Each structure stands twice: as C-alpha cells, then as structure tokens.
CSV table of C-alpha atoms in Angstrom, one decimal:
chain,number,residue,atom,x,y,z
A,8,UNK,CA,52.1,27.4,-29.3
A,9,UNK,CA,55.0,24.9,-30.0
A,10,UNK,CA,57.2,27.6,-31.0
A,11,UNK,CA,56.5,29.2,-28.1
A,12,UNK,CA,57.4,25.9,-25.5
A,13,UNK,CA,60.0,25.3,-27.8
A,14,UNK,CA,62.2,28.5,-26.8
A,15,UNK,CA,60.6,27.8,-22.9
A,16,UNK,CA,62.2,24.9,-22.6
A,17,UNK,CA,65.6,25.6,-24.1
A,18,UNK,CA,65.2,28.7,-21.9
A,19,UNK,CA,65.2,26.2,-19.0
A,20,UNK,CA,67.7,24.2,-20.5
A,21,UNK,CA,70.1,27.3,-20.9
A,22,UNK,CA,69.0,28.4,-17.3
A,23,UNK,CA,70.3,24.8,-16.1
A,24,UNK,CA,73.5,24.8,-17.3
A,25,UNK,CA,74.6,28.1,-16.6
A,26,UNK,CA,73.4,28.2,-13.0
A,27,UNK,CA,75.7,25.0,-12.3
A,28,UNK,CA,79.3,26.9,-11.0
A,29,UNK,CA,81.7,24.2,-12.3
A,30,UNK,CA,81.8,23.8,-16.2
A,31,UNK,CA,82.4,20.3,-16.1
A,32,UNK,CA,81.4,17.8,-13.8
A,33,UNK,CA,84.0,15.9,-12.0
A,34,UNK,CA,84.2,12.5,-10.4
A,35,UNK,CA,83.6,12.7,-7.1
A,36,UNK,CA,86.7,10.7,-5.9
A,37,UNK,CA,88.7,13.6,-8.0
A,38,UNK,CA,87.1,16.0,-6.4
A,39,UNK,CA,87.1,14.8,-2.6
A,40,UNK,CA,90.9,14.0,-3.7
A,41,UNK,CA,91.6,17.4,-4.4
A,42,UNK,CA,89.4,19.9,-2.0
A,43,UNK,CA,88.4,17.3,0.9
A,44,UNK,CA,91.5,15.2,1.6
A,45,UNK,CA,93.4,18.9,2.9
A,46,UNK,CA,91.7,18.2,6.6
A,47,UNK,CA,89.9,14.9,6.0
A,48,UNK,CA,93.3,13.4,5.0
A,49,UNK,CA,94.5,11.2,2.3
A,50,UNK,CA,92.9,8.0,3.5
A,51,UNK,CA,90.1,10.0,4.7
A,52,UNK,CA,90.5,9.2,8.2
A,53,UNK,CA,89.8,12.3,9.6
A,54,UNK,CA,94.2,12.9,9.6
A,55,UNK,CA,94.7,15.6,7.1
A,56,UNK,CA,97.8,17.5,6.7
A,57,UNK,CA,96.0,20.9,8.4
A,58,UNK,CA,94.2,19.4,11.4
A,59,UNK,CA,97.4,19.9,14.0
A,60,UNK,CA,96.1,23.2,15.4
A,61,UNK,CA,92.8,23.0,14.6
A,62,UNK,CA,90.3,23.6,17.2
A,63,UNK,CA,88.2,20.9,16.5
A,64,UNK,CA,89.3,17.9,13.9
A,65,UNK,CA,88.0,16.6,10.8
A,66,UNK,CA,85.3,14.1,11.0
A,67,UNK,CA,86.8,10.4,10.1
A,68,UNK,CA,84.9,9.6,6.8
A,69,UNK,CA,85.7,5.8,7.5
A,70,UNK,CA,83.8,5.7,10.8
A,71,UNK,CA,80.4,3.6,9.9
A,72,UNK,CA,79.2,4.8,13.3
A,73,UNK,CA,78.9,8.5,13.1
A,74,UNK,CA,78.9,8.9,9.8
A,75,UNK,CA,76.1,6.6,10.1
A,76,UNK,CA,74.4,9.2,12.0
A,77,UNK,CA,73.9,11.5,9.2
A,78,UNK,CA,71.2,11.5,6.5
A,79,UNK,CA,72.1,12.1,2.9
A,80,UNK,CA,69.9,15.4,3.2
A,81,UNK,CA,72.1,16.4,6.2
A,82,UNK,CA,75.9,15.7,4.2
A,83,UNK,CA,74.4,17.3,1.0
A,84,UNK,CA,73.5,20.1,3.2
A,85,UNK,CA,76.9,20.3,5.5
A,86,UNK,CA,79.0,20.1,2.4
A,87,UNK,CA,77.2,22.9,0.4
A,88,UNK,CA,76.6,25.5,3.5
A,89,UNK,CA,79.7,24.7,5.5
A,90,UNK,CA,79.0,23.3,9.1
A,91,UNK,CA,77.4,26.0,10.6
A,92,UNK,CA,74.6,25.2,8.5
A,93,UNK,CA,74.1,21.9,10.9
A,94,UNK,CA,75.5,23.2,14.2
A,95,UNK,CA,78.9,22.1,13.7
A,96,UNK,CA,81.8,23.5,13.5
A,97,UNK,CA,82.7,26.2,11.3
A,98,UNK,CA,85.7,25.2,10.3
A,99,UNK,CA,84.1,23.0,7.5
A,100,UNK,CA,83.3,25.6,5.4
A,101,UNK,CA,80.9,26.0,2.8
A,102,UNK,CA,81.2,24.6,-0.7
A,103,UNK,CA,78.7,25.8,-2.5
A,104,UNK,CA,80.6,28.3,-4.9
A,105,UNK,CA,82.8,25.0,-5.7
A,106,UNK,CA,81.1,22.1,-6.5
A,107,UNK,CA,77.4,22.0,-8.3
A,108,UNK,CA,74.6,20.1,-6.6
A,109,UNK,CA,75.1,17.0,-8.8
A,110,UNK,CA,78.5,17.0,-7.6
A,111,UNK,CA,77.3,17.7,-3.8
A,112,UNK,CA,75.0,14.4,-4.5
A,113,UNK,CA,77.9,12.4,-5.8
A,114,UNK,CA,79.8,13.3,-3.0
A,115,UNK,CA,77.4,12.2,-0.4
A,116,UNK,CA,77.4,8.7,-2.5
A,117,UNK,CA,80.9,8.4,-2.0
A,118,UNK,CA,81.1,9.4,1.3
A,119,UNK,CA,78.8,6.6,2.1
A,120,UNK,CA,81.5,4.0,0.0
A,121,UNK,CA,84.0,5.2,2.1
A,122,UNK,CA,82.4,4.2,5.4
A,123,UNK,CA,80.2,1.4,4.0
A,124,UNK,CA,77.1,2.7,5.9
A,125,UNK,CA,73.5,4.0,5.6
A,126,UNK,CA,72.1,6.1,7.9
A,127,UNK,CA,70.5,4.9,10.7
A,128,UNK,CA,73.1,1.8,10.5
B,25,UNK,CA,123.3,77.8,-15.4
B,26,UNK,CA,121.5,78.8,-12.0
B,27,UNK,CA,120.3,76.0,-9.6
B,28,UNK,CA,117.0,76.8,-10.8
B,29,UNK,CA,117.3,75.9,-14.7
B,30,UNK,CA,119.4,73.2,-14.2
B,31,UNK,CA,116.7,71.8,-11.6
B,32,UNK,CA,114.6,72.6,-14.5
B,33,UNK,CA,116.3,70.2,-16.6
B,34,UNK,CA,116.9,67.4,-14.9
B,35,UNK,CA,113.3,67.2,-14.6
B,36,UNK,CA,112.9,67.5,-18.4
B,37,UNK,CA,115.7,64.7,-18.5
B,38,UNK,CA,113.6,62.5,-15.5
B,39,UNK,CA,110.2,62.9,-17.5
B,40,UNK,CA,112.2,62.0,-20.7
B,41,UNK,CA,114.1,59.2,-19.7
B,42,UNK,CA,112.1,57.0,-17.0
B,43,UNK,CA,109.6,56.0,-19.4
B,44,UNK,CA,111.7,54.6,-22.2
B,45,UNK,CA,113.8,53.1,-19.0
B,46,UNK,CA,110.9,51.6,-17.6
B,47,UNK,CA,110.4,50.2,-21.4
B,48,UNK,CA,113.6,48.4,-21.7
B,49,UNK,CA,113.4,47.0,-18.2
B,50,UNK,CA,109.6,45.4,-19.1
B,51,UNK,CA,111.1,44.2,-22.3
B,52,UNK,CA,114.1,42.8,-21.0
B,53,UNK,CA,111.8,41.2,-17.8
B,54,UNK,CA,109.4,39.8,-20.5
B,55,UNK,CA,112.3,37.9,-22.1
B,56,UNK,CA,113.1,36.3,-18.9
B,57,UNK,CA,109.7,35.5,-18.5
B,58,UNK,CA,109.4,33.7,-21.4
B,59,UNK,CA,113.0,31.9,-21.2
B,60,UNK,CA,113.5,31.4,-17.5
B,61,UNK,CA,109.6,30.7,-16.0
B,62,UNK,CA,106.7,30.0,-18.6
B,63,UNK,CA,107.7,26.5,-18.3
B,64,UNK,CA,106.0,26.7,-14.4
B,65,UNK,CA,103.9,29.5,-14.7
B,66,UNK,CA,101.0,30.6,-17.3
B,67,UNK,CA,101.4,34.2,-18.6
B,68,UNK,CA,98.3,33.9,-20.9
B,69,UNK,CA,95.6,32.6,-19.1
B,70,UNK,CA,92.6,31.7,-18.5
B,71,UNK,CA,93.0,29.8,-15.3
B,72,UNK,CA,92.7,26.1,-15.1
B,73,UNK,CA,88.8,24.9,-15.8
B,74,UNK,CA,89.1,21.4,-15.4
B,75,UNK,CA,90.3,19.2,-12.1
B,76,UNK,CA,92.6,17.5,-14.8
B,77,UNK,CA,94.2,21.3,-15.8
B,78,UNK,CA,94.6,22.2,-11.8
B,79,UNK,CA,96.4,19.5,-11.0
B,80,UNK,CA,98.9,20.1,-14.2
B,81,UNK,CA,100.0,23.8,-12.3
B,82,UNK,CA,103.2,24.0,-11.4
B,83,UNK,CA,103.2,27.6,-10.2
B,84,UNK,CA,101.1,30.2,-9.9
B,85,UNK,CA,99.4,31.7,-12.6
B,86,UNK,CA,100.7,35.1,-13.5
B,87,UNK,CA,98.5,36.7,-16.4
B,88,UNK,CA,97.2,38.8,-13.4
B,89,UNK,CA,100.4,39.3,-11.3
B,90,UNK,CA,99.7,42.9,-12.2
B,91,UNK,CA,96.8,42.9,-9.9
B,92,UNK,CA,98.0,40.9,-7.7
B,93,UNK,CA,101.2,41.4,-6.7
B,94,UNK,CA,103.4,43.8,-5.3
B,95,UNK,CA,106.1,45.4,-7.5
B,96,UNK,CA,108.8,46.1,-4.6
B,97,UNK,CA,107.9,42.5,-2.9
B,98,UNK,CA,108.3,40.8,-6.3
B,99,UNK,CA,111.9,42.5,-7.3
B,100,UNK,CA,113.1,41.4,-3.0
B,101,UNK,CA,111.8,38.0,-3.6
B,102,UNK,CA,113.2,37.3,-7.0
B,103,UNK,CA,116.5,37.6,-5.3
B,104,UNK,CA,116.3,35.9,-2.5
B,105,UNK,CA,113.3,33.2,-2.9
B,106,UNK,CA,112.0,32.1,0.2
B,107,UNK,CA,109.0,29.0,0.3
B,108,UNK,CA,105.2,30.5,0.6
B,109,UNK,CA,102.9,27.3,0.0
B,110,UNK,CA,104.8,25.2,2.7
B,111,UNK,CA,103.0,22.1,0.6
B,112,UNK,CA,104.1,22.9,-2.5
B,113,UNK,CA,101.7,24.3,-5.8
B,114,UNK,CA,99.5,21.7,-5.8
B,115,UNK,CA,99.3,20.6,-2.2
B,116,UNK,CA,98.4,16.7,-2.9
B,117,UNK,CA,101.9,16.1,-4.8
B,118,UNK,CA,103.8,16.7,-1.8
B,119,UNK,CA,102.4,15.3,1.1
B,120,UNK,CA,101.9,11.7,2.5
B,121,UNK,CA,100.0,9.7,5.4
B,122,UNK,CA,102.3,10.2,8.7
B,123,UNK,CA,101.9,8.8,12.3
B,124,UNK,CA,99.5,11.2,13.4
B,125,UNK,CA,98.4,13.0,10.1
B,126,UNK,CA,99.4,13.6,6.5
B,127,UNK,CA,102.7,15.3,6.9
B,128,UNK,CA,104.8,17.3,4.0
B,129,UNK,CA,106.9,15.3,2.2
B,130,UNK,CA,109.6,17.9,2.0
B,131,UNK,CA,112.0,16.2,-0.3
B,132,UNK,CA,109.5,16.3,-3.2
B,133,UNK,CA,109.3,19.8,-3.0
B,134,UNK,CA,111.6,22.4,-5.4
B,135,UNK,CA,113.7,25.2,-5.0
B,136,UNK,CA,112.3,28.4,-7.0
B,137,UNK,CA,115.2,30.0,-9.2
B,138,UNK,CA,117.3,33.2,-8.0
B,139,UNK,CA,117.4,35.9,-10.0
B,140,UNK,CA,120.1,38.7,-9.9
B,141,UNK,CA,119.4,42.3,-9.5
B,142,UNK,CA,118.7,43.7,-12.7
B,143,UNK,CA,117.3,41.0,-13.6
B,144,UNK,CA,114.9,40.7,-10.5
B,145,UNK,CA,114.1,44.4,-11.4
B,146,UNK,CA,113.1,43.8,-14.8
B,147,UNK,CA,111.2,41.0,-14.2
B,148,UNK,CA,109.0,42.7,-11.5
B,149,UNK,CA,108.4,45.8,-13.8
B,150,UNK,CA,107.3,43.4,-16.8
B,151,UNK,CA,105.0,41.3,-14.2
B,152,UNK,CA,103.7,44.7,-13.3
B,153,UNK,CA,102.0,45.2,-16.4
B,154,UNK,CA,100.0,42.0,-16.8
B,155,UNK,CA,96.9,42.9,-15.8
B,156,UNK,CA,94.2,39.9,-16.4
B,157,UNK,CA,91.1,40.5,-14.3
B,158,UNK,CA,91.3,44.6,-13.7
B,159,UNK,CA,87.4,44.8,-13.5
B,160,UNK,CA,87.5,42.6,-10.2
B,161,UNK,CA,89.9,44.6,-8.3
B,162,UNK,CA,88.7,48.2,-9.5
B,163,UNK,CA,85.7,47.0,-7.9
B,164,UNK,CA,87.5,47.0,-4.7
B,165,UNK,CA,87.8,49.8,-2.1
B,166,UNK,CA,90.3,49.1,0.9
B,167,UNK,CA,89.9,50.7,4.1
B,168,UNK,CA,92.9,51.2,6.2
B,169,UNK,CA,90.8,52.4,9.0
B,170,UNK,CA,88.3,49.3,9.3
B,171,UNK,CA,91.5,48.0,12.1
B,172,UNK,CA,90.1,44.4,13.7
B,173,UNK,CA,92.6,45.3,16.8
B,174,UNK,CA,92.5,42.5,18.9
B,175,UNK,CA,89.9,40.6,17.3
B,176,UNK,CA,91.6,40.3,14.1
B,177,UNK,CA,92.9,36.7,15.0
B,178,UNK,CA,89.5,35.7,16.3
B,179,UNK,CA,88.1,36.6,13.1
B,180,UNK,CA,90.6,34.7,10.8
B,181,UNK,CA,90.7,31.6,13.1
B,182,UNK,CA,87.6,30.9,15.0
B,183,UNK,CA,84.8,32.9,13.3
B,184,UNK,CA,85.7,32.1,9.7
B,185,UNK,CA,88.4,29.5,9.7
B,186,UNK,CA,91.1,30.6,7.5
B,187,UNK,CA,94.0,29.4,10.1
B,188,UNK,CA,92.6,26.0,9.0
B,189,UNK,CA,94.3,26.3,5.9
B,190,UNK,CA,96.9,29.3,6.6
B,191,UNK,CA,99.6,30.1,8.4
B,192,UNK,CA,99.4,32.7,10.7
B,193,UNK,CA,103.1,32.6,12.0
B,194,UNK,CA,105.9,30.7,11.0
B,195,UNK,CA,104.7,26.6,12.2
B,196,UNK,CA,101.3,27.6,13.2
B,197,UNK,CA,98.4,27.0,11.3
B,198,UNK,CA,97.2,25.3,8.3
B,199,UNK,CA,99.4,23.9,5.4
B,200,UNK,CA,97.4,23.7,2.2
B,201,UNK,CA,97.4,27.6,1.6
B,202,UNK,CA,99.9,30.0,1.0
B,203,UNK,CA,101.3,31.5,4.5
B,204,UNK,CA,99.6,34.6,5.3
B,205,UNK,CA,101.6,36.2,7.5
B,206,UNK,CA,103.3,37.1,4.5
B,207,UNK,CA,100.8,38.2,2.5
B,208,UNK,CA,100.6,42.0,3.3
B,209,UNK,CA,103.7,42.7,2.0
B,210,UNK,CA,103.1,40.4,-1.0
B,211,UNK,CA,99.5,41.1,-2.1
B,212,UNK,CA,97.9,43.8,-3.1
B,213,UNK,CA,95.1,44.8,-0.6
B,214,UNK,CA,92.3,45.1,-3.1
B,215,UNK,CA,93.5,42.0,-4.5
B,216,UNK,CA,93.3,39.8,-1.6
B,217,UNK,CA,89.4,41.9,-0.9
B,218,UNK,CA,88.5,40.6,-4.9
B,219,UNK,CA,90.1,37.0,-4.2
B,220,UNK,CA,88.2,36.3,-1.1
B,221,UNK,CA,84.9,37.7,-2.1
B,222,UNK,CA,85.5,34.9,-4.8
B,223,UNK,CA,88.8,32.6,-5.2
B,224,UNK,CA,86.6,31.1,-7.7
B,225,UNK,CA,86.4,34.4,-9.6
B,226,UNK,CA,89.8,34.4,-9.6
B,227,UNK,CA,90.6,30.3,-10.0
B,228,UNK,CA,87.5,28.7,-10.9
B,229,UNK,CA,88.6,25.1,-9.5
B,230,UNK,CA,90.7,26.6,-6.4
B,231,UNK,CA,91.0,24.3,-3.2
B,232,UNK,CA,90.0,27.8,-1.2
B,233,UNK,CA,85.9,27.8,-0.3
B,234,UNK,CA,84.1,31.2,-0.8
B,235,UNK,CA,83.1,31.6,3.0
B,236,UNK,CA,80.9,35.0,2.5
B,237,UNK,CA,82.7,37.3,4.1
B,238,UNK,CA,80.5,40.4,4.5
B,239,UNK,CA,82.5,43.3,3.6
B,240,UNK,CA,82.7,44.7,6.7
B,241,UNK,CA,84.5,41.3,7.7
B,242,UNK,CA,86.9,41.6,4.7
B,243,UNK,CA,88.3,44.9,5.0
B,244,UNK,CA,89.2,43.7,8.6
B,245,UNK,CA,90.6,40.3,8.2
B,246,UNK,CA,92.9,42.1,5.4
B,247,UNK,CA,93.7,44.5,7.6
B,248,UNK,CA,95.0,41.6,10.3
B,249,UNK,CA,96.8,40.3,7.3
B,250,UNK,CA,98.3,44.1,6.6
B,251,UNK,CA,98.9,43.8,10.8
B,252,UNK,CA,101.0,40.3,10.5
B,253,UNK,CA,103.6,41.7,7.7
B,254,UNK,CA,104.3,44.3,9.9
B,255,UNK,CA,106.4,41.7,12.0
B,256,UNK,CA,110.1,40.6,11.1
B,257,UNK,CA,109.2,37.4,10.9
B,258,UNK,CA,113.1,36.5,9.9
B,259,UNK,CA,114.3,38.0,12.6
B,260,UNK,CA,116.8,35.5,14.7
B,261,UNK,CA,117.3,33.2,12.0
C-alpha cells in the first residue's frame, strides 16, 4: 500500500538521521582542525602539541609514502575504531562516538589532500 | 539553663539558621555569577552543538558544576586560581608550530580572576546548586575498593591512552586536556565515571574520544585519579 511505504520510508529516513551522532555535519578541515591537529599537529606533520612523551608518535599526514600505504577502507576504519582496530597503536583512539560516517569519509578525502597520494602510490 | 537544654537549643538555632544562611550565600554567589563570570562561562546551557559554538567557549560550561564539581575544591580555588588546561579553553587558540612540535604559546593565555573569601564561599554554594545533567551521574556507582594499585598508570597510559592528552604529574603528559592529577580533588567521582562513559553525553562536540572503558576499567582508572590528588603536588614550590 502507498500509505503504508510512505511511513516505511520516512521511517528509514527518521532512522538515518538520528542514528548519525553529530547534529550537523562539519567540514572536514574544521573538524581535523579541531580534534586531529592535538597529536597530528597544526601543519599535520605528525608534531602535535601532545606527542613529547608519547610512546609512539603521530603518523605525519604529509608523508605520500606511508600514508600511501593505507586504503581508504583502512583510514575510515583506523579513525572510527581507534588503532587497535588495525594493529596499531592504541594511542589513536576511536572516533566513532564523535564524528558520523559521512564525516569519517570526508576525512579520509582530506587526509589524502594533505599528502597528495592514493593508495598504492 | 543546664548544659543539656541549652545544647538543645543551639541545635534548634543550627537547624533554624543554616538554611536561610546557606540561602543568602547562593543568592549572593549567584549575583557574582552573573556580574563577575557569565561573560566566560555558560550558566544556562545546553552545551555547544556546533564546531562553530565550541570554538566560541571561553570557559567551561557550568549549568552542571553541581554535578561536577567539588564544593570545598571550588571555594580553595576561587581564592587562589591556579591553571588546569595548561593550553588554554580551547586548546587550538593558544598554541603554535615550534622546533620540534606545536608548543603553548603561553602569552596568549589569561589569568582567571581571584575571588575573596566570602565571596569564594558564596560562589561555590550557588555553583553547588546547578545541577544540569543529574540523570547521568545518579546513574553512577563509585567503588572505592576497585584500587588499580600499581597498574593504575598502565591502565591510564599504555592500555587506554589518556596520558596522551593528560597530565599525570606536573610537565608530564599530554597538553590538550585538563591536568588530571588534579582531578580527584576537583571532580566529583561519579562525575568523571558519567563523563568518560560519554564526554559526548556530557559535551557533544568535545576534543575527548569515548574509548569504551568497561566499567570495571572506569572505576579503576578513577580511582588512580583519586590516588594522584592524594600527592602535594605544590609542595617545594
């Protein structure tokens, strides 16, 4: 009945929006500006302003090479579960209850603008 | 009069008294409030939704300070200010690139204002009664006994990575988070149980991940918290 897939669909629709964590979606320069930039560092060099007794530093976003490395499956995943998730360290931690996965996807886009690289080269 | 009756009244008095007392003080404190710090701090609520409303914050929020904070800790610090965020409210304002890594750029960052006594007192009682959020920390049971012992730094540093972001002791440890060795005398405990179960709950757009802490986890790293106040740590200065 239309009536019927009517009400299913905004029922989805609802479902959609209130499942996302962040009200609004942000820019994902704003948001690396404000939650990544505290150990990737300002220029997002891997030289943030909490890395001096860390354990193990910050990957350098800028580095083609490694972050080269990565698929867009693997950041997406690293950024939502924390780095555990991909046998790194644990000290990147999960962001998941922060950002929604259309930010998580943005991200990933503009970690590959900051590097200028694919993966695989 | 005997000793007894006269005990007898002063109770009578006591009972009378302190609550009208503790009436004026919350009225004078909310006064202050409104003169001397709602231009840096939000006594309404909600907390910042937007990147754009985050980055506005000069202090922090205080509609909740009720839940959060403690009363004796507030009416000590009130007099006698000392830095907690070593970067500042919003972290971002007050830092820039340095040689080796971004580095605090300590000149941008403000001097809280000093309150005298009474004023200090009435300030904490009226904080003491804002109460934003009381669902999230009645859900809360601490458990002094859960101790970490030793483990209690390996737990905050290597297994979930709080140290990143926190001080532990004065110059060691993250800088983009309040100091937490600090924080037991500050916070309350089922507070800082709610807050880490869920910044977000708390501060939707927070710069603090959820790390899902299983409970068992929580009650101990806030106990290691509780452990780190216990030290002087302005001693010798």
């Amino acid at each position: 009945m239309p009536a019927n897939r009517f009400y299913t669909s905004l029922f989805a629709t609802l479902l959609i929006c209130l499942s996302s964590p962040a009200e609004a979606r942000e820019s994902a320069r704003d948001n690396y500006n404000t939650y990544c930039i505290q150990c990737h560092g300002m220029q997002g060099n891997g030289m943030g302003l909490n890395i001096r007794d860390m354990s193990v530093q910050p990957r350098d976003h800028t580095d083609a090479k490694s972050m080269g490395g990565r698929s867009d499956a693997e950041l997406f995943k690293v950024i939502k579960e924390g780095g555990f998730a991909i046998n790194k360290s644990i000290l990147m931690p999960p962001w998941g209850a922060t950002f929604s996965d259309n930010e998580i996807n943005d991200l990933v886009q503009y970690l590959r603008s900051l590097c200028k690289c694919k993966h695989g080269g | 009069m005997g000793m007894r009756s006269m005990l007898f009244l002063l109770l009578v008095f006591t009972v009378l008294v302190t609550p009208a007392k503790n009436r004026a003080y919350a009225s004078d404190g909310m006064s202050i409030l409104k003169a001397q710090c709602a231009s840096c701090h939000d006594m309404q609520g909600p907390a910042p939704a937007t990147l754009a409303a985050l980055w506005q914050r000069k202090g922090p929020d205080l509609f909740y300070a009720g839940n959060k904070y403690r009363q004796a800790w507030v009416e000590r610090w009130l007099q006698s200010p000392k830095r907690i965020r070593p970067s500042g409210m919003f972290y971002r304002d007050h830092i820039r690139p340095g040689e080796k890594r971004d580095v605090v750029d300590v000149a941008t960052l403000n001097e809280h204002i000093r309150l005298n006594a009474d004023d200090a007192k009435s300030v904490a009682v009226a904080l003491a009664t804002m109460k934003a959020n009381s669902s999230l920390v009645s859900a809360e049971k601490h458990d002094p006994n859960l101790s970490p012992g030793p483990l209690g730094e390996m737990l905050f540093d290597k297994i979930y990575g709080c140290m990143a972001c926190h001080q532990i002791e004065p110059g060691f440890g993250g800088l983009s988070g309040p100091e937490v060795y600090t924080a037991g005398k500050r916070l309350k405990p089922e507070f800082m149980l709610s807050y880490i179960r869920s910044p977000q709950a708390w501060d939707p757009k927070i710069w603090m991940p959820n790390k899902h802490v299983p409970d068992m986890n929580m009650q101990k790293i806030v106990n290691y918290i509780m452990d780190l106040s216990k030290e002087d740590w302005d001693a010798g200065k």
